Amino acid sequence: MPPPIPGLGLRSGVFDNIVCWQCTKRALLKAKRPVPNYPARFFTKSTQPRNTTPTAAAAAVLPHQKLRAGYFVSNSLLARFNGTNVAPTATTAPDVTDTSTLLPHRRRQAERRNAAVLAGAGASGSSASSDAPTATMAPDASSQLAAAAAQHPADSFRRKLSSLLSLSKPRLTVLVVLSAMVPYALYPVPAFLSTAATATPSLSPLTLLFLTTGTTLCSAAANALNMLYEPDTDAKMSRTRTRPLVRRLLTTKAAALFAIGCGVAGTLALYWGVNPTVAFLGASNIVIYAGMYTPLKRLSVLNTWVGAIVGGIPPLMGWAAAAGETATADGTWRELLFASDGSSLGGWLFASLLFAWQFPHFMPLSWGIREEYKAAGLRMLAWTNPARNSRVALRYSLVFIPICLGLCAAGVTEWSFAVTSAPVNLWLIAEAVKFWKYEGHKGSAKGLFWASVWHLPVVMVLALAQKKGMWSRVWRSVVGEPEEEDELDEFYDDEEDSTA
């Protein structure tokens, strides 16, 4: 029996399972009792056999908590800090955020994240393993829409609508449409297209409507065909495994009819509402994306370059749409895309801008999920040749400064655009150098990815704000100064000279 400690008034049995002074001291402090100054030798060894089953009183004073295996590894905060997520095990509940104490807007965001997490856990099912942590990404917009569709009844209209919208990859489609609208707005319109109301050169709003509608439908068709082709690989990747065809929210027949309908309607809208050249470019983008890029991902790393071509075509569509309204000849593809006076140079510069942007954007993105690409059998430089992956990102990040200078020289923007776009271009280059130096490690992939996310909209907005001649026309309209030269008279003079 352990030596008695008089005067403490503790319940009997408290020290039955305690054999050392440190344990006794912790028990006394836990019970808020004074600690006597006893020598440690009185508590070094018990005179009776040790009781291996602690009593209820001892358990109350000295509670022991056994941490489950992988407690610290699966901690969500550590996972977010390291840029990785842990695949849930069969006995691990999904990491759902408590929304009861959050502000309303934060609560709505957390509820959407919780829905995506629960949808991902349901889709993975028993296929999730307890292997080492693997890098994953947040579900894309298609997966989030699919998760929202799954919450509605099977025959409801909202379920079908959300599933069809998910097929179109809405965020990617919006980016494609915006990349077509910016060159359309920046096209240098001659003064003879000025409207009577504003005396400002203007293009047709109806043409812009057909351009955006047709481009949206063509993009939706290409994305739907992409999902039709690779549901097996989508099921193997964290950010795509909850897409509608993987979760069987839609039948293959319904998805195919949606893709074909969008493709036909989009091409016809571009043909009748814009011009045949833009319609051909829209149809070509569907063929290249769904018929070349998608199957090539299983065969060669060249798929990234083919996908970059797909990204460069929409700006060319917007430029050709605007050029078709000012065409003075037959308006064929030669005049719209390869004008003899060099007026089509701006469209090709915008196309090269979007083409080059794909690499500093996609290379770090694919590096973060390179193991998933490898497991899915998709050949990406991120896992086949990481060193080349970083070199390609750096190489294409260097071309934005000359492209911006080219837009100034081509008369698309003012020369001030070369100065104002330099900081964001240099920022992208600096992050690309880090990505090349560390080959994606030490946070360099994340830094380059977010730099690319901000780079494109900033460059586009700066170009729109510094369109050639825009502020001079605003100044003349404000102060009432006359035009320096009448382009309308020059146009008619040229017409008279050509008929003479």
Short mmCIF file of C-alpha atoms in Angstrom, two decimals:
data_model
loop_
_atom_site.label_atom_id
_atom_site.label_comp_id
_atom_site.label_asym_id
_atom_site.label_seq_id
_atom_site.Cartn_x
_atom_site.Cartn_y
_atom_site.Cartn_z
CA MET A 1 0.00 0.00 0.00
CA PRO A 2 1.37 3.47 -0.81
CA PRO A 3 2.36 5.55 2.18
CA PRO A 4 -0.45 7.61 3.63
CA ILE A 5 -0.69 11.35 3.11
CA PRO A 6 -2.52 12.69 6.16
CA GLY A 7 -4.62 15.81 6.13
CA LEU A 8 -5.52 15.83 2.40
CA GLY A 9 -8.97 14.34 2.73
CA LEU A 10 -8.87 12.53 -0.62
CA ARG A 11 -11.26 9.72 -1.39
CA SER A 12 -10.06 6.19 -0.80
CA GLY A 13 -8.57 4.44 -3.77
CA VAL A 14 -7.23 7.60 -5.42
CA PHE A 15 -3.61 6.41 -5.20
CA ASP A 16 -4.19 2.72 -5.79
CA ASN A 17 -2.72 2.94 -9.26
CA ILE A 18 0.00 5.54 -8.56
CA VAL A 19 3.52 4.41 -7.85
CA CYS A 20 5.68 7.52 -8.41
CA TRP A 21 5.95 11.00 -6.98
CA GLN A 22 5.34 12.77 -10.33
CA CYS A 23 2.06 10.95 -10.85
CA THR A 24 1.01 11.74 -7.28
CA LYS A 25 1.89 15.40 -7.76
CA ARG A 26 -0.16 15.65 -10.97
CA ALA A 27 -3.10 13.97 -9.26
CA LEU A 28 -2.97 16.39 -6.36
CA LEU A 29 -2.75 19.39 -8.63
CA LYS A 30 -5.64 18.06 -10.70
CA ALA A 31 -7.71 17.71 -7.53
CA LYS A 32 -6.68 21.22 -6.42
CA ARG A 33 -5.07 19.88 -3.22
CA PRO A 34 -1.84 21.10 -1.59
CA VAL A 35 1.24 19.16 -2.59
CA PRO A 36 3.28 17.90 0.41
CA ASN A 37 7.05 18.05 0.39
CA TYR A 38 7.67 14.30 0.58
CA PRO A 39 10.91 12.74 -0.66
CA ALA A 40 10.57 10.92 -3.91
CA ARG A 41 11.97 7.71 -2.47
CA PHE A 42 8.72 6.96 -0.63
CA PHE A 43 6.93 6.73 -3.97
CA THR A 44 9.42 4.90 -6.13
CA LYS A 45 8.06 1.43 -5.53
CA SER A 46 4.80 -0.01 -4.30
CA THR A 47 4.77 -2.59 -1.47
CA GLN A 48 1.80 -4.41 -3.05
CA PRO A 49 1.18 -5.77 -6.52
CA ARG A 50 0.15 -2.97 -8.85
CA ASN A 51 -3.50 -2.82 -9.76
CA THR A 52 -3.63 -2.86 -13.56
CA THR A 53 -7.26 -1.72 -13.68
CA PRO A 54 -7.62 1.89 -12.54
CA THR A 55 -10.51 2.67 -10.27
CA ALA A 56 -13.23 5.14 -11.15
CA ALA A 57 -11.81 7.69 -8.77
CA ALA A 58 -8.35 7.45 -10.29
CA ALA A 59 -9.79 7.77 -13.79
CA ALA A 60 -11.64 10.89 -12.73
CA VAL A 61 -8.48 12.47 -11.37
CA LEU A 62 -6.11 11.30 -14.08
CA PRO A 63 -8.05 10.97 -17.32
CA HIS A 64 -6.07 9.26 -20.08
CA GLN A 65 -6.91 10.06 -23.72
CA LYS A 66 -5.64 7.75 -26.41
CA LEU A 67 -5.08 9.55 -29.73
CA ARG A 68 -6.06 7.63 -32.80
CA ALA A 69 -3.47 6.72 -35.38
CA GLY A 70 -2.67 9.54 -37.78
CA TYR A 71 -4.24 12.19 -35.53
CA PHE A 72 -1.74 14.92 -36.38
CA VAL A 73 -1.29 13.84 -40.01
CA SER A 74 -5.01 14.17 -40.78
CA ASN A 75 -5.37 17.52 -39.03
CA SER A 76 -7.11 19.78 -41.55
CA LEU A 77 -5.24 22.90 -40.48
CA LEU A 78 -1.85 21.27 -41.03
CA ALA A 79 -3.09 19.90 -44.34
CA ARG A 80 -4.14 23.35 -45.55
CA PHE A 81 -0.85 24.85 -44.38
CA ASN A 82 1.15 22.30 -46.36
CA GLY A 83 -1.06 22.68 -49.42
CA THR A 84 -2.22 19.07 -49.23
CA ASN A 85 -5.33 17.20 -48.25
CA VAL A 86 -5.54 13.73 -46.82
CA ALA A 87 -7.67 11.12 -48.44
CA PRO A 88 -10.32 10.13 -45.85
CA THR A 89 -10.15 6.64 -44.45
CA ALA A 90 -13.07 4.33 -43.95
CA THR A 91 -13.28 5.31 -40.28
CA THR A 92 -12.64 9.04 -40.71
CA ALA A 93 -15.57 11.39 -41.05
CA PRO A 94 -15.40 14.16 -43.68
CA ASP A 95 -13.88 17.42 -42.48
CA VAL A 96 -17.04 19.54 -42.15
CA THR A 97 -16.81 23.09 -40.83
CA ASP A 98 -19.07 24.20 -38.00
CA THR A 99 -21.13 27.12 -39.34
CA SER A 100 -23.07 28.02 -36.20
CA THR A 101 -20.66 30.76 -35.07
CA LEU A 102 -19.82 32.25 -38.47
CA LEU A 103 -21.03 35.47 -40.02
CA PRO A 104 -23.79 35.09 -42.63
CA HIS A 105 -21.59 35.43 -45.72
CA ARG A 106 -18.91 33.19 -44.21
CA ARG A 107 -21.60 30.69 -43.23
CA ARG A 108 -22.89 30.48 -46.79
CA GLN A 109 -19.36 29.89 -48.09
CA ALA A 110 -18.72 27.23 -45.46
CA GLU A 111 -22.01 25.50 -46.29
CA ARG A 112 -21.03 25.30 -49.95
CA ARG A 113 -17.65 23.86 -49.00
CA ASN A 114 -19.28 21.35 -46.68
CA ALA A 115 -21.64 20.24 -49.43
CA ALA A 116 -18.70 19.72 -51.78
CA VAL A 117 -16.78 17.76 -49.12
CA LEU A 118 -19.74 15.51 -48.37
CA ALA A 119 -20.37 14.98 -52.07
CA GLY A 120 -16.74 14.03 -52.60
CA ALA A 121 -16.84 11.61 -49.69
CA GLY A 122 -20.00 9.99 -51.05
CA ALA A 123 -18.57 9.68 -54.54
CA SER A 124 -15.32 8.13 -53.38
CA GLY A 125 -17.11 5.61 -51.13
CA SER A 126 -15.03 2.67 -50.14
CA SER A 127 -12.42 3.41 -52.81
CA ALA A 128 -10.63 5.86 -50.51
CA SER A 129 -7.52 4.43 -48.95
CA SER A 130 -5.44 5.19 -45.89
CA ASP A 131 -2.17 5.60 -47.76
CA ALA A 132 0.18 8.53 -47.35
CA PRO A 133 -1.28 12.00 -47.85
CA THR A 134 -1.65 13.08 -51.46
CA ALA A 135 -1.98 16.55 -52.87
CA THR A 136 -5.50 17.39 -54.03
CA MET A 137 -7.36 20.44 -55.22
CA ALA A 138 -10.70 21.95 -54.42
CA PRO A 139 -13.58 20.73 -56.60
CA ASP A 140 -14.10 22.75 -59.77
CA ALA A 141 -17.32 24.51 -60.70
CA SER A 142 -18.65 21.45 -62.55
CA SER A 143 -18.18 19.28 -59.47
CA GLN A 144 -19.87 21.86 -57.26
CA LEU A 145 -22.86 22.07 -59.60
CA ALA A 146 -23.05 18.28 -59.70
CA ALA A 147 -23.05 18.19 -55.90
CA ALA A 148 -25.91 20.73 -55.86
CA ALA A 149 -27.83 18.69 -58.44
CA ALA A 150 -27.51 15.52 -56.38
CA GLN A 151 -29.43 17.15 -53.52
CA HIS A 152 -32.62 17.43 -55.61
CA PRO A 153 -35.03 14.64 -56.55
CA ALA A 154 -34.08 12.48 -59.51
CA ASP A 155 -36.80 13.81 -61.83
CA SER A 156 -36.72 17.45 -60.77
CA PHE A 157 -36.03 20.24 -63.24
CA ARG A 158 -33.38 21.84 -61.02
CA ARG A 159 -31.41 18.58 -60.91
CA LYS A 160 -31.39 18.29 -64.69
CA LEU A 161 -30.55 21.98 -65.19
CA SER A 162 -27.66 21.91 -62.72
CA SER A 163 -26.33 18.73 -64.30
CA LEU A 164 -26.41 20.22 -67.79
CA LEU A 165 -24.76 23.42 -66.60
CA SER A 166 -22.11 21.29 -64.95
CA LEU A 167 -21.32 19.72 -68.32
CA SER A 168 -20.49 23.15 -69.76
CA LYS A 169 -17.73 23.89 -67.17
CA PRO A 170 -19.22 27.35 -66.44
CA ARG A 171 -16.10 29.06 -65.09
CA LEU A 172 -13.98 28.00 -68.03
CA THR A 173 -16.75 29.02 -70.43
CA VAL A 174 -16.97 32.48 -68.86
CA LEU A 175 -13.21 32.93 -69.28
CA VAL A 176 -13.45 31.89 -72.94
CA VAL A 177 -16.27 34.36 -73.62
CA LEU A 178 -14.43 37.22 -71.89
CA SER A 179 -11.29 36.49 -73.89
CA ALA A 180 -13.37 36.92 -77.06
CA MET A 181 -15.12 40.09 -75.88
CA VAL A 182 -11.98 42.06 -74.95
CA PRO A 183 -10.42 42.01 -78.47
CA TYR A 184 -13.83 42.86 -79.91
CA ALA A 185 -13.99 45.94 -77.66
CA LEU A 186 -10.38 46.92 -78.40
CA TYR A 187 -10.65 46.75 -82.17
CA PRO A 188 -9.73 50.18 -83.61
CA VAL A 189 -13.07 51.24 -85.10
CA PRO A 190 -12.91 53.90 -87.84
CA ALA A 191 -14.72 57.16 -87.21
CA PHE A 192 -17.17 56.60 -90.06
CA LEU A 193 -18.93 54.03 -87.81
CA SER A 194 -19.72 56.71 -85.23
CA THR A 195 -23.27 56.71 -83.92
CA ALA A 196 -25.41 59.81 -84.26
CA ALA A 197 -26.23 59.85 -80.55
CA THR A 198 -22.71 59.74 -79.11
CA ALA A 199 -20.45 60.69 -82.03
CA THR A 200 -18.21 57.87 -80.79
CA PRO A 201 -17.01 54.99 -82.97
CA SER A 202 -19.13 51.99 -82.10
CA LEU A 203 -19.70 48.41 -83.20
CA SER A 204 -23.01 46.62 -83.40
CA PRO A 205 -24.43 45.42 -80.04
CA LEU A 206 -26.34 42.75 -81.95
CA THR A 207 -23.11 41.36 -83.35
CA LEU A 208 -21.66 41.29 -79.84
CA LEU A 209 -24.74 39.43 -78.61
CA PHE A 210 -24.39 36.76 -81.30
CA LEU A 211 -20.65 36.55 -80.62
CA THR A 212 -21.06 35.93 -76.89
CA THR A 213 -23.98 33.53 -77.35
CA GLY A 214 -22.29 31.50 -80.05
CA THR A 215 -18.98 31.36 -78.18
CA THR A 216 -20.75 30.23 -75.01
CA LEU A 217 -22.54 27.41 -76.82
CA CYS A 218 -19.40 26.27 -78.64
CA SER A 219 -17.44 26.21 -75.40
CA ALA A 220 -20.21 24.28 -73.65
CA ALA A 221 -20.24 21.72 -76.47
CA ALA A 222 -16.47 21.23 -76.33
CA ASN A 223 -16.49 20.80 -72.55
CA ALA A 224 -19.40 18.35 -72.62
CA LEU A 225 -17.65 16.22 -75.25
CA ASN A 226 -14.53 16.32 -73.09
CA MET A 227 -16.46 14.87 -70.13
CA LEU A 228 -18.07 12.27 -72.35
CA TYR A 229 -14.65 11.04 -73.43
CA GLU A 230 -12.96 10.65 -70.04
CA PRO A 231 -15.33 9.76 -67.18
CA ASP A 232 -12.94 6.98 -66.14
CA THR A 233 -10.02 9.36 -65.63
CA ASP A 234 -12.27 11.98 -64.01
CA ALA A 235 -13.22 9.37 -61.40
CA LYS A 236 -9.55 8.97 -60.41
CA MET A 237 -8.88 12.65 -59.67
CA SER A 238 -10.05 14.52 -56.60
CA ARG A 239 -11.17 17.70 -58.35
CA THR A 240 -13.18 15.91 -61.05
CA ARG A 241 -14.52 12.73 -59.42
CA THR A 242 -17.85 14.37 -58.57
CA ARG A 243 -18.67 15.50 -62.10
CA PRO A 244 -22.15 14.57 -63.36
CA LEU A 245 -21.21 11.68 -65.61
CA VAL A 246 -18.98 10.16 -62.94
CA ARG A 247 -21.85 10.30 -60.44
CA ARG A 248 -24.34 9.13 -63.09
CA LEU A 249 -26.55 12.20 -62.70
CA LEU A 250 -27.03 12.18 -66.47
CA THR A 251 -27.10 9.43 -69.03
CA THR A 252 -24.48 9.30 -71.75
CA LYS A 253 -27.20 9.82 -74.35
CA ALA A 254 -28.47 13.00 -72.67
CA ALA A 255 -24.94 14.40 -72.42
CA ALA A 256 -24.24 13.61 -76.07
CA LEU A 257 -27.47 15.30 -77.20
CA PHE A 258 -26.60 18.35 -75.10
CA ALA A 259 -23.13 18.57 -76.63
CA ILE A 260 -24.35 18.16 -80.20
CA GLY A 261 -27.18 20.65 -79.72
CA CYS A 262 -24.89 23.30 -78.23
CA GLY A 263 -22.29 22.77 -80.95
CA VAL A 264 -24.78 23.11 -83.81
CA ALA A 265 -26.62 26.06 -82.26
CA GLY A 266 -23.40 27.90 -81.43
CA THR A 267 -21.91 27.46 -84.88
CA LEU A 268 -25.12 28.62 -86.57
CA ALA A 269 -25.36 31.66 -84.29
CA LEU A 270 -21.82 32.67 -85.21
CA TYR A 271 -22.45 32.03 -88.92
CA TRP A 272 -25.68 34.01 -89.23
CA GLY A 273 -25.10 36.63 -86.54
CA VAL A 274 -21.38 37.34 -87.02
CA ASN A 275 -19.62 35.99 -90.11
CA PRO A 276 -18.53 32.63 -91.58
CA THR A 277 -14.90 33.10 -90.49
CA VAL A 278 -15.84 33.35 -86.82
CA ALA A 279 -18.20 30.37 -87.20
CA PHE A 280 -15.35 28.32 -88.66
CA LEU A 281 -13.07 29.28 -85.76
CA GLY A 282 -15.75 28.31 -83.23
CA ALA A 283 -16.34 24.93 -84.84
CA SER A 284 -12.59 24.36 -85.12
CA ASN A 285 -12.19 24.96 -81.40
CA ILE A 286 -14.71 22.20 -80.66
CA VAL A 287 -12.87 19.78 -82.91
CA ILE A 288 -9.42 20.63 -81.54
CA TYR A 289 -10.47 20.50 -77.88
CA ALA A 290 -12.67 17.42 -77.97
CA GLY A 291 -11.14 15.55 -80.90
CA MET A 292 -7.42 16.27 -80.47
CA TYR A 293 -6.54 17.66 -77.05
CA THR A 294 -8.68 15.28 -74.96
CA PRO A 295 -7.45 11.96 -76.44
CA LEU A 296 -3.88 13.29 -76.73
CA LYS A 297 -3.67 13.64 -72.94
CA ARG A 298 -3.24 9.86 -72.69
CA LEU A 299 -0.56 9.72 -75.38
CA SER A 300 1.85 12.66 -75.26
CA VAL A 301 2.84 15.73 -73.26
CA LEU A 302 2.23 17.74 -76.44
CA ASN A 303 -1.41 17.86 -75.35
CA THR A 304 -0.57 21.00 -73.35
CA TRP A 305 0.48 22.87 -76.50
CA VAL A 306 -2.65 21.73 -78.34
CA GLY A 307 -4.76 22.92 -75.42
CA ALA A 308 -2.99 26.27 -75.54
CA ILE A 309 -4.06 26.64 -79.19
CA VAL A 310 -7.65 26.18 -78.02
CA GLY A 311 -7.13 29.04 -75.56
CA GLY A 312 -5.73 31.32 -78.25
CA ILE A 313 -8.61 30.96 -80.75
CA PRO A 314 -11.38 32.89 -78.86
CA PRO A 315 -9.45 36.23 -78.95
CA LEU A 316 -9.04 35.73 -82.68
CA MET A 317 -12.80 35.16 -82.94
CA GLY A 318 -13.54 38.47 -81.22
CA TRP A 319 -11.11 40.35 -83.43
CA ALA A 320 -12.46 38.77 -86.62
CA ALA A 321 -16.03 39.61 -85.52
CA ALA A 322 -15.14 43.30 -85.18
CA ALA A 323 -13.11 43.30 -88.40
CA GLY A 324 -16.09 41.88 -90.28
CA GLU A 325 -18.11 45.01 -89.52
CA THR A 326 -15.49 47.31 -91.02
CA ALA A 327 -14.51 45.12 -93.98
CA THR A 328 -14.44 47.07 -97.23
CA ALA A 329 -13.88 44.14 -99.59
CA ASP A 330 -15.50 40.73 -99.70
CA GLY A 331 -15.01 40.07 -95.95
CA THR A 332 -13.37 36.68 -96.42
CA TRP A 333 -11.01 35.05 -93.92
CA ARG A 334 -8.03 36.52 -95.75
CA GLU A 335 -9.23 40.07 -95.18
CA LEU A 336 -10.27 39.47 -91.57
CA LEU A 337 -7.26 37.46 -90.39
CA PHE A 338 -4.47 38.39 -92.84
CA ALA A 339 -5.22 41.96 -93.95
CA SER A 340 -2.66 43.45 -96.30
CA ASP A 341 -2.52 46.71 -94.32
CA GLY A 342 -1.54 44.89 -91.11
CA SER A 343 -4.78 45.71 -89.30
CA SER A 344 -5.22 42.07 -88.25
CA LEU A 345 -1.96 42.12 -86.27
CA GLY A 346 -3.80 43.05 -83.06
CA GLY A 347 -5.92 39.90 -83.20
CA TRP A 348 -2.88 37.66 -83.52
CA LEU A 349 -1.17 39.46 -80.66
CA PHE A 350 -4.16 38.80 -78.41
CA ALA A 351 -4.20 35.17 -79.56
CA SER A 352 -0.51 34.84 -78.71
CA LEU A 353 -1.16 36.45 -75.32
CA LEU A 354 -3.77 33.83 -74.40
CA PHE A 355 -1.69 31.03 -75.92
CA ALA A 356 1.38 31.92 -73.84
CA TRP A 357 -0.65 32.49 -70.67
CA GLN A 358 -1.76 28.84 -70.60
CA PHE A 359 1.74 27.65 -69.65
CA PRO A 360 2.56 29.70 -66.53
CA HIS A 361 -1.01 28.98 -65.44
CA PHE A 362 -1.32 25.26 -66.12
CA MET A 363 2.23 24.11 -65.31
CA PRO A 364 2.09 24.99 -61.59
CA LEU A 365 -1.52 23.84 -61.39
CA SER A 366 -0.66 20.40 -62.79
CA TRP A 367 2.43 20.16 -60.55
CA GLY A 368 0.24 20.25 -57.44
CA ILE A 369 -1.73 17.19 -58.58
CA ARG A 370 0.99 15.46 -60.58
CA GLU A 371 0.52 12.16 -58.73
CA GLU A 372 -3.17 12.14 -59.61
CA TYR A 373 -2.38 12.77 -63.26
CA LYS A 374 0.10 9.91 -63.12
CA ALA A 375 -2.38 7.56 -61.47
CA ALA A 376 -5.02 8.48 -64.05
CA GLY A 377 -2.65 7.79 -66.94
CA LEU A 378 -2.63 11.36 -68.26
CA ARG A 379 0.77 12.38 -69.57
CA MET A 380 1.73 15.79 -68.19
CA LEU A 381 5.17 17.34 -67.92
CA ALA A 382 4.56 17.84 -64.22
CA TRP A 383 5.34 14.15 -63.57
CA THR A 384 7.07 12.97 -66.74
CA ASN A 385 9.72 15.73 -66.69
CA PRO A 386 9.38 18.20 -63.78
CA ALA A 387 12.51 20.14 -64.79
CA ARG A 388 11.17 20.77 -68.28
CA ASN A 389 7.79 21.61 -66.81
CA SER A 390 9.31 24.53 -64.89
CA ARG A 391 11.44 25.63 -67.84
CA VAL A 392 8.41 25.83 -70.13
CA ALA A 393 6.54 27.98 -67.61
CA LEU A 394 9.49 30.37 -67.34
CA ARG A 395 10.05 30.51 -71.11
CA TYR A 396 6.50 31.57 -71.91
CA SER A 397 6.30 34.03 -69.03
CA LEU A 398 9.02 36.07 -70.73
CA VAL A 399 6.97 36.83 -73.86
CA PHE A 400 4.33 39.04 -72.25
CA ILE A 401 6.45 42.16 -72.23
CA PRO A 402 7.12 42.05 -76.02
CA ILE A 403 3.46 41.18 -76.64
CA CYS A 404 2.32 44.24 -74.71
CA LEU A 405 4.82 46.37 -76.63
CA GLY A 406 3.44 44.89 -79.85
CA LEU A 407 -0.11 45.92 -78.94
CA CYS A 408 1.14 49.49 -78.51
CA ALA A 409 3.03 49.44 -81.80
CA ALA A 410 0.02 47.99 -83.65
CA GLY A 411 -2.15 50.92 -82.58
CA VAL A 412 -4.44 48.86 -80.36
CA THR A 413 -3.47 50.58 -77.10
CA GLU A 414 -1.65 53.72 -76.04
CA TRP A 415 2.07 53.50 -75.31
CA SER A 416 1.30 54.02 -71.65
CA PHE A 417 0.00 50.45 -71.64
CA ALA A 418 3.58 49.17 -72.00
CA VAL A 419 4.50 51.01 -68.79
CA THR A 420 1.43 50.16 -66.69
CA SER A 421 1.50 46.47 -67.65
CA ALA A 422 5.20 46.10 -66.81
CA PRO A 423 4.76 45.55 -63.02
CA VAL A 424 2.33 42.66 -63.36
CA ASN A 425 4.45 41.14 -66.15
CA LEU A 426 7.59 41.39 -64.00
CA TRP A 427 5.71 39.86 -61.07
CA LEU A 428 4.77 36.87 -63.21
CA ILE A 429 8.36 36.51 -64.41
CA ALA A 430 9.69 36.65 -60.83
CA GLU A 431 7.32 33.88 -59.72
CA ALA A 432 8.22 31.83 -62.81
CA VAL A 433 11.91 32.14 -61.93
CA LYS A 434 11.18 30.77 -58.45
CA PHE A 435 9.14 27.96 -59.96
CA TRP A 436 12.02 27.10 -62.28
CA LYS A 437 14.61 27.34 -59.50
CA TYR A 438 12.79 25.11 -57.00
CA GLU A 439 10.87 23.01 -59.58
CA GLY A 440 7.60 23.59 -57.77
CA HIS A 441 8.82 23.08 -54.22
CA LYS A 442 8.98 25.63 -51.37
CA GLY A 443 5.63 27.14 -52.37
CA SER A 444 6.88 28.24 -55.79
CA ALA A 445 4.09 26.41 -57.65
CA LYS A 446 1.41 28.09 -55.57
CA GLY A 447 3.03 31.50 -56.05
CA LEU A 448 3.18 31.19 -59.83
CA PHE A 449 -0.35 29.84 -60.06
CA TRP A 450 -1.86 32.80 -58.20
CA ALA A 451 0.31 35.24 -60.10
CA SER A 452 -1.11 33.85 -63.35
CA VAL A 453 -4.66 34.04 -61.99
CA TRP A 454 -4.25 37.78 -61.37
CA HIS A 455 -2.06 38.48 -64.38
CA LEU A 456 -4.58 37.93 -67.17
CA PRO A 457 -7.48 40.06 -65.87
CA VAL A 458 -5.12 42.87 -64.87
CA VAL A 459 -3.55 42.98 -68.33
CA MET A 460 -6.96 42.90 -70.02
CA VAL A 461 -8.38 45.67 -67.86
CA LEU A 462 -5.31 47.83 -68.42
CA ALA A 463 -5.63 47.33 -72.17
CA LEU A 464 -9.32 48.29 -72.11
CA ALA A 465 -8.57 51.39 -70.04
CA GLN A 466 -5.86 52.51 -72.47
CA LYS A 467 -7.44 51.81 -75.83
CA LYS A 468 -5.88 53.85 -78.61
CA GLY A 469 -7.56 57.25 -78.95
CA MET A 470 -10.25 56.60 -76.34
CA TRP A 471 -9.20 59.26 -73.82
CA SER A 472 -8.52 61.83 -76.53
CA ARG A 473 -12.10 61.44 -77.74
CA VAL A 474 -13.33 61.73 -74.16
CA TRP A 475 -11.31 64.93 -73.71
CA ARG A 476 -12.65 66.47 -76.93
CA SER A 477 -16.22 65.61 -75.97
CA VAL A 478 -15.75 67.21 -72.55
CA VAL A 479 -14.03 70.45 -73.61
CA GLY A 480 -15.79 70.71 -76.99
CA GLU A 481 -12.69 70.71 -79.17
CA PRO A 482 -13.23 69.85 -82.86
CA GLU A 483 -11.87 66.68 -84.37
CA GLU A 484 -8.33 66.93 -85.66
CA GLU A 485 -9.29 65.33 -88.95
CA ASP A 486 -12.50 64.10 -90.42
CA GLU A 487 -12.04 60.42 -91.17
CA LEU A 488 -15.47 60.28 -92.78
CA ASP A 489 -14.43 62.81 -95.46
CA GLU A 490 -11.21 60.91 -96.00
CA PHE A 491 -13.19 57.71 -96.43
CA TYR A 492 -15.41 59.23 -99.10
CA ASP A 493 -12.40 60.85 -100.79
CA ASP A 494 -10.74 57.44 -101.01
CA GLU A 495 -13.93 55.98 -102.48
CA GLU A 496 -14.10 58.71 -105.13
CA ASP A 497 -10.45 58.23 -106.01
CA SER A 498 -10.93 54.50 -106.41
CA THR A 499 -13.92 54.97 -108.76
CA ALA A 500 -12.28 57.73 -110.82
#
